[in-house]
Short mmCIF file of N, CA and C in Angstrom, two decimals:
data_model
loop_
_atom_site.label_atom_id
_atom_site.label_comp_id
_atom_site.label_asym_id
_atom_site.label_seq_id
_atom_site.Cartn_x
_atom_site.Cartn_y
_atom_site.Cartn_z
N MET A 1272 -5.61 8.37 -48.90
CA MET A 1272 -7.00 8.60 -49.20
C MET A 1272 -7.83 8.61 -47.91
N LYS A 1273 -7.45 7.69 -46.99
CA LYS A 1273 -8.16 7.61 -45.73
C LYS A 1273 -8.02 8.91 -44.94
N ASP A 1274 -6.83 9.49 -44.96
CA ASP A 1274 -6.59 10.75 -44.25
C ASP A 1274 -7.41 11.89 -44.84
N VAL A 1275 -7.55 11.92 -46.13
CA VAL A 1275 -8.33 12.96 -46.80
C VAL A 1275 -9.80 12.84 -46.40
N MET A 1276 -10.31 11.61 -46.37
CA MET A 1276 -11.70 11.40 -45.99
C MET A 1276 -11.93 11.77 -44.53
N MET A 1277 -10.99 11.46 -43.67
CA MET A 1277 -11.10 11.84 -42.26
C MET A 1277 -11.11 13.35 -42.12
N LEU A 1278 -10.26 14.02 -42.83
CA LEU A 1278 -10.20 15.48 -42.79
C LEU A 1278 -11.49 16.09 -43.33
N LEU A 1279 -12.02 15.52 -44.39
CA LEU A 1279 -13.27 15.99 -44.97
C LEU A 1279 -14.43 15.80 -43.98
N GLY A 1280 -14.48 14.67 -43.32
CA GLY A 1280 -15.51 14.40 -42.32
C GLY A 1280 -15.42 15.35 -41.15
N PHE A 1281 -14.21 15.59 -40.69
CA PHE A 1281 -14.01 16.53 -39.58
C PHE A 1281 -14.45 17.93 -39.98
N SER A 1282 -14.09 18.34 -41.19
CA SER A 1282 -14.46 19.67 -41.67
C SER A 1282 -15.96 19.83 -41.79
N MET A 1283 -16.63 18.79 -42.31
CA MET A 1283 -18.09 18.85 -42.44
C MET A 1283 -18.75 18.92 -41.06
N GLY A 1284 -18.24 18.18 -40.11
CA GLY A 1284 -18.78 18.22 -38.75
C GLY A 1284 -18.59 19.59 -38.12
N LEU A 1285 -17.43 20.16 -38.34
CA LEU A 1285 -17.15 21.49 -37.80
C LEU A 1285 -18.06 22.53 -38.42
N LEU A 1286 -18.25 22.46 -39.72
CA LEU A 1286 -19.14 23.39 -40.42
C LEU A 1286 -20.58 23.22 -39.97
N THR A 1287 -21.01 21.97 -39.83
CA THR A 1287 -22.39 21.70 -39.38
C THR A 1287 -22.60 22.24 -37.96
N GLY A 1288 -21.64 22.02 -37.08
CA GLY A 1288 -21.75 22.52 -35.72
C GLY A 1288 -21.79 24.04 -35.66
N ALA A 1289 -20.97 24.68 -36.47
CA ALA A 1289 -20.95 26.15 -36.48
C ALA A 1289 -22.27 26.71 -36.99
N LEU A 1290 -22.82 26.10 -38.04
CA LEU A 1290 -24.10 26.57 -38.57
C LEU A 1290 -25.23 26.31 -37.57
N LEU A 1291 -25.19 25.16 -36.93
CA LEU A 1291 -26.20 24.83 -35.93
C LEU A 1291 -26.15 25.82 -34.77
N TYR A 1292 -24.95 26.15 -34.33
CA TYR A 1292 -24.79 27.11 -33.23
C TYR A 1292 -25.29 28.48 -33.64
N LYS A 1293 -25.04 28.86 -34.88
CA LYS A 1293 -25.41 30.20 -35.34
C LYS A 1293 -26.92 30.35 -35.52
N TYR A 1294 -27.57 29.34 -36.06
CA TYR A 1294 -28.97 29.49 -36.46
C TYR A 1294 -29.98 28.80 -35.54
N SER A 1295 -29.55 27.99 -34.62
CA SER A 1295 -30.49 27.28 -33.74
C SER A 1295 -30.34 27.80 -32.31
N GLN A 1296 -31.36 28.47 -31.82
CA GLN A 1296 -31.30 29.03 -30.47
C GLN A 1296 -31.22 27.93 -29.42
N GLY A 1297 -31.95 26.83 -29.62
CA GLY A 1297 -31.91 25.72 -28.67
C GLY A 1297 -30.52 25.12 -28.56
N ALA A 1298 -29.87 24.90 -29.69
CA ALA A 1298 -28.52 24.35 -29.68
C ALA A 1298 -27.55 25.33 -29.04
N LYS A 1299 -27.74 26.61 -29.31
CA LYS A 1299 -26.87 27.63 -28.73
C LYS A 1299 -27.00 27.65 -27.20
N ASP A 1300 -28.25 27.53 -26.72
CA ASP A 1300 -28.47 27.52 -25.27
C ASP A 1300 -27.82 26.31 -24.62
N VAL A 1301 -27.95 25.15 -25.25
CA VAL A 1301 -27.35 23.93 -24.71
C VAL A 1301 -25.83 24.05 -24.66
N ILE A 1302 -25.24 24.56 -25.71
CA ILE A 1302 -23.79 24.71 -25.77
C ILE A 1302 -23.31 25.73 -24.74
N ASP A 1303 -24.03 26.83 -24.61
CA ASP A 1303 -23.65 27.85 -23.63
C ASP A 1303 -23.76 27.34 -22.20
N GLN A 1304 -24.81 26.54 -21.91
CA GLN A 1304 -24.94 25.96 -20.58
C GLN A 1304 -23.81 24.98 -20.29
N GLY A 1305 -23.46 24.20 -21.29
CA GLY A 1305 -22.34 23.27 -21.13
C GLY A 1305 -21.04 24.00 -20.87
N GLU A 1306 -20.84 25.11 -21.58
CA GLU A 1306 -19.63 25.90 -21.38
C GLU A 1306 -19.58 26.47 -19.97
N LYS A 1307 -20.72 26.95 -19.47
CA LYS A 1307 -20.77 27.49 -18.11
C LYS A 1307 -20.45 26.42 -17.08
N LYS A 1308 -20.97 25.20 -17.31
CA LYS A 1308 -20.68 24.10 -16.38
C LYS A 1308 -19.20 23.74 -16.41
N LEU A 1309 -18.61 23.74 -17.59
CA LEU A 1309 -17.18 23.44 -17.69
C LEU A 1309 -16.34 24.48 -16.96
N VAL A 1310 -16.69 25.75 -17.13
CA VAL A 1310 -15.95 26.82 -16.46
C VAL A 1310 -16.10 26.70 -14.95
N LYS A 1311 -17.31 26.38 -14.51
CA LYS A 1311 -17.56 26.24 -13.07
C LYS A 1311 -16.75 25.09 -12.48
N SER A 1312 -16.74 23.95 -13.18
CA SER A 1312 -15.98 22.81 -12.68
C SER A 1312 -14.47 23.08 -12.74
N ALA A 1313 -14.03 23.83 -13.74
CA ALA A 1313 -12.60 24.18 -13.81
C ALA A 1313 -12.21 25.09 -12.65
N LYS A 1314 -13.10 26.01 -12.29
CA LYS A 1314 -12.81 26.88 -11.14
C LYS A 1314 -12.76 26.08 -9.85
N LYS A 1315 -13.66 25.09 -9.70
CA LYS A 1315 -13.63 24.24 -8.51
C LYS A 1315 -12.32 23.45 -8.44
N MET A 1316 -11.90 22.92 -9.59
CA MET A 1316 -10.65 22.18 -9.64
C MET A 1316 -9.47 23.09 -9.29
N GLU A 1317 -9.52 24.33 -9.77
CA GLU A 1317 -8.45 25.28 -9.48
C GLU A 1317 -8.40 25.57 -7.98
N GLN A 1318 -9.57 25.75 -7.36
CA GLN A 1318 -9.60 26.01 -5.92
C GLN A 1318 -9.05 24.82 -5.14
N LYS A 1319 -9.44 23.60 -5.54
CA LYS A 1319 -8.93 22.41 -4.86
C LYS A 1319 -7.42 22.30 -5.01
N ALA A 1320 -6.93 22.63 -6.19
CA ALA A 1320 -5.48 22.56 -6.43
C ALA A 1320 -4.75 23.59 -5.58
N GLU A 1321 -5.32 24.79 -5.47
CA GLU A 1321 -4.70 25.82 -4.65
C GLU A 1321 -4.68 25.41 -3.18
N GLU A 1322 -5.80 24.83 -2.70
CA GLU A 1322 -5.85 24.37 -1.32
C GLU A 1322 -4.83 23.26 -1.08
N SER A 1323 -4.70 22.36 -2.03
CA SER A 1323 -3.73 21.28 -1.90
C SER A 1323 -2.31 21.82 -1.88
N MET A 1324 -2.05 22.81 -2.71
CA MET A 1324 -0.71 23.41 -2.73
C MET A 1324 -0.41 24.13 -1.42
N GLN A 1325 -1.41 24.79 -0.86
CA GLN A 1325 -1.21 25.46 0.43
C GLN A 1325 -0.94 24.44 1.53
N ASP A 1326 -1.69 23.33 1.52
CA ASP A 1326 -1.46 22.27 2.51
C ASP A 1326 -0.06 21.68 2.35
N LEU A 1327 0.33 21.45 1.10
CA LEU A 1327 1.65 20.89 0.83
C LEU A 1327 2.74 21.85 1.27
N GLU A 1328 2.54 23.14 1.00
CA GLU A 1328 3.52 24.15 1.41
C GLU A 1328 3.68 24.17 2.92
N LYS A 1329 2.54 24.07 3.63
CA LYS A 1329 2.59 24.06 5.10
C LYS A 1329 3.34 22.83 5.59
N LYS A 1330 3.07 21.66 4.99
CA LYS A 1330 3.75 20.44 5.40
C LYS A 1330 5.24 20.52 5.13
N VAL A 1331 5.62 21.11 4.02
CA VAL A 1331 7.04 21.24 3.69
C VAL A 1331 7.72 22.16 4.69
N LYS A 1332 7.08 23.28 5.01
CA LYS A 1332 7.67 24.22 5.98
C LYS A 1332 7.82 23.55 7.35
N ASP A 1333 6.79 22.80 7.76
CA ASP A 1333 6.88 22.08 9.04
C ASP A 1333 7.99 21.05 9.01
N GLY A 1334 8.12 20.35 7.89
CA GLY A 1334 9.17 19.35 7.76
C GLY A 1334 10.56 19.98 7.81
N VAL A 1335 10.73 21.13 7.17
CA VAL A 1335 12.01 21.83 7.20
C VAL A 1335 12.32 22.29 8.62
N LYS A 1336 11.30 22.79 9.32
CA LYS A 1336 11.52 23.21 10.71
C LYS A 1336 11.92 22.04 11.58
N ASN A 1337 11.28 20.88 11.39
CA ASN A 1337 11.64 19.69 12.16
C ASN A 1337 13.07 19.27 11.88
N ILE A 1338 13.47 19.31 10.63
CA ILE A 1338 14.84 18.93 10.28
C ILE A 1338 15.84 19.91 10.87
N GLU A 1339 15.53 21.21 10.82
CA GLU A 1339 16.42 22.21 11.40
C GLU A 1339 16.55 22.03 12.91
N ASN A 1340 15.44 21.71 13.56
CA ASN A 1340 15.47 21.48 15.01
C ASN A 1340 16.30 20.24 15.34
N LYS A 1341 16.19 19.20 14.56
CA LYS A 1341 16.96 17.98 14.80
C LYS A 1341 18.43 18.23 14.54
N MET A 1342 18.76 19.08 13.57
CA MET A 1342 20.15 19.39 13.25
C MET A 1342 20.78 20.20 14.38
N LYS A 1343 20.00 21.08 14.99
CA LYS A 1343 20.52 21.91 16.09
C LYS A 1343 20.75 21.10 17.35
N ASN A 1344 19.91 20.08 17.58
CA ASN A 1344 20.03 19.28 18.81
C ASN A 1344 21.02 18.21 18.64
#
């Protein structure tokens, strides 16, 4: 019974949010601004991750070169 009530509550919240988004311009603007901020922060995180991967790749290549040089000597 508890699961049914939780599902009913979730469904009502989802329906209320969808109707609010559809018929309220203020709510739509707030949600759209939030979405833009999320996308912007995700892009920043992606750029940081790419930079970190490039740094890591450079360190790995340098480490491999050092090991190869030590093996040759």
